[in-house]
């Protein structure tokens, strides 16, 4: 099982090179609004970490309905999870938008266990 994380603040975090980076309000809002995106390419039984799981399910349902109307299918049967829900969970792989020290620190702070984290 893969845990997918959408972190659009990646370029800003890399430029800042801080493990405790906080993006601007607009970037954090964008992350919340679009956090469901990895569900469009995730495989069956993968998880996508989002800020609001209920909102992510509703948005994905709307998008999949539009895609189905045009004959397309996107993504597998995913589960949306919020950061506090996965503390102590071991995952095989983590797929992020982009690796930087802030996302690695966030993963560690959230208690996610993965043997394949990059060394920052």
Coordinates of C-alpha atoms in Angstrom, one line a residue:
X1 CA 0.0 0.0 0.0
X2 CA 1.2 3.5 -0.9
X3 CA 0.5 6.7 1.0
X4 CA 0.1 9.6 -1.4
X5 CA 0.6 13.2 -0.2
X6 CA 0.0 16.3 -2.3
X7 CA 2.4 19.0 -1.1
X8 CA 2.2 22.0 -3.6
X9 CA 4.4 24.0 -1.3
X10 CA 7.3 21.8 -2.2
X11 CA 9.3 24.4 -4.3
X12 CA 8.9 27.0 -1.6
X13 CA 9.9 24.6 1.1
X14 CA 13.0 23.6 -0.9
X15 CA 14.0 27.2 -1.4
X16 CA 13.6 27.9 2.3
X17 CA 15.4 24.7 3.2
X18 CA 13.8 24.5 6.6
X19 CA 12.5 21.4 8.2
X20 CA 9.7 23.4 10.0
X21 CA 8.5 25.4 6.9
X22 CA 5.0 27.0 6.9
X23 CA 3.7 28.0 3.5
X24 CA 1.5 31.1 3.0
X25 CA -2.2 30.9 3.7
X26 CA -3.1 30.8 0.0
X27 CA -0.7 27.8 -0.6
X28 CA -2.1 26.0 2.4
X29 CA -5.6 26.6 1.2
X30 CA -4.7 25.3 -2.2
X31 CA -3.3 22.1 -0.6
X32 CA -6.5 21.7 1.3
X33 CA -8.7 22.3 -1.8
X34 CA -6.6 20.0 -4.1
X35 CA -5.3 17.4 -1.6
X36 CA -7.5 14.8 -3.3
X37 CA -5.6 14.9 -6.6
X38 CA -3.4 11.8 -6.0
X39 CA -6.6 9.7 -5.8
X40 CA -6.8 10.2 -9.6
X41 CA -3.6 8.1 -10.2
X42 CA -3.5 6.1 -7.0
X43 CA -3.9 2.3 -7.1
X44 CA -6.5 0.2 -5.4
X45 CA -6.2 0.2 -1.6
X46 CA -3.8 3.1 -1.6
X47 CA -4.3 6.0 0.9
X48 CA -4.2 9.7 0.3
X49 CA -3.5 12.0 3.2
X50 CA -5.7 15.1 3.2
X51 CA -6.7 17.8 5.6
X52 CA -10.4 17.1 5.3
X53 CA -11.4 13.5 4.3
X54 CA -15.2 14.2 4.0
X55 CA -14.5 17.1 1.6
X56 CA -12.0 15.0 -0.4
X57 CA -14.5 12.2 -0.9
X58 CA -17.2 14.6 -2.0
X59 CA -14.9 16.3 -4.5
X60 CA -13.6 13.0 -5.9
X61 CA -17.1 11.8 -6.3
X62 CA -18.0 14.8 -8.4
X63 CA -14.9 14.5 -10.6
X64 CA -15.3 10.8 -11.2
X65 CA -18.9 11.4 -12.2
X66 CA -17.8 14.0 -14.8
X67 CA -15.1 11.6 -16.0
X68 CA -17.5 8.7 -16.2
X69 CA -19.8 10.8 -18.3
X70 CA -17.1 11.2 -20.9
X71 CA -16.1 7.5 -20.8
X72 CA -13.0 7.9 -18.6
X73 CA -12.0 6.3 -15.3
X74 CA -9.5 7.7 -12.9
X75 CA -7.7 6.2 -10.0
X76 CA -8.4 3.2 -7.8
X77 CA -10.4 2.5 -4.7
X78 CA -8.5 4.8 -2.3
X79 CA -9.0 5.7 1.3
X80 CA -8.6 9.4 2.4
X81 CA -6.9 9.7 5.8
X82 CA -6.1 12.8 7.9
X83 CA -2.7 13.2 9.5
X84 CA -3.7 12.3 13.0
X85 CA -5.4 9.1 11.9
X86 CA -2.3 7.3 10.6
X87 CA 0.1 7.8 13.5
X88 CA 2.1 4.6 14.1
X89 CA 0.9 3.1 10.8
X90 CA 3.6 1.4 8.6
X91 CA 3.3 2.0 4.9
X92 CA 5.3 0.3 2.1
X93 CA 5.9 3.5 0.1
X94 CA 5.2 7.2 0.3
X95 CA 4.5 9.1 -2.9
X96 CA 4.7 12.9 -2.5
X97 CA 4.5 15.7 -5.0
X98 CA 8.0 16.6 -4.2
X99 CA 10.6 15.6 -1.5
X100 CA 12.0 18.2 0.8
X101 CA 13.1 18.4 4.4
X102 CA 9.8 19.9 5.5
X103 CA 7.7 17.0 4.1
X104 CA 10.1 14.4 5.6
X105 CA 9.8 16.2 9.0
X106 CA 6.0 16.3 8.7
X107 CA 5.9 12.6 8.0
X108 CA 8.1 11.8 11.0
X109 CA 6.1 14.2 13.2
X110 CA 2.9 12.5 12.2
X111 CA 4.3 9.1 13.3
X112 CA 4.2 7.5 9.9
X113 CA 6.5 4.6 9.6
X114 CA 8.2 3.9 6.3
X115 CA 11.5 2.2 5.5
X116 CA 12.0 4.2 2.3
X117 CA 12.2 7.8 3.5
X118 CA 14.9 9.8 1.8
X119 CA 17.8 11.0 3.9
X120 CA 17.7 14.7 4.1

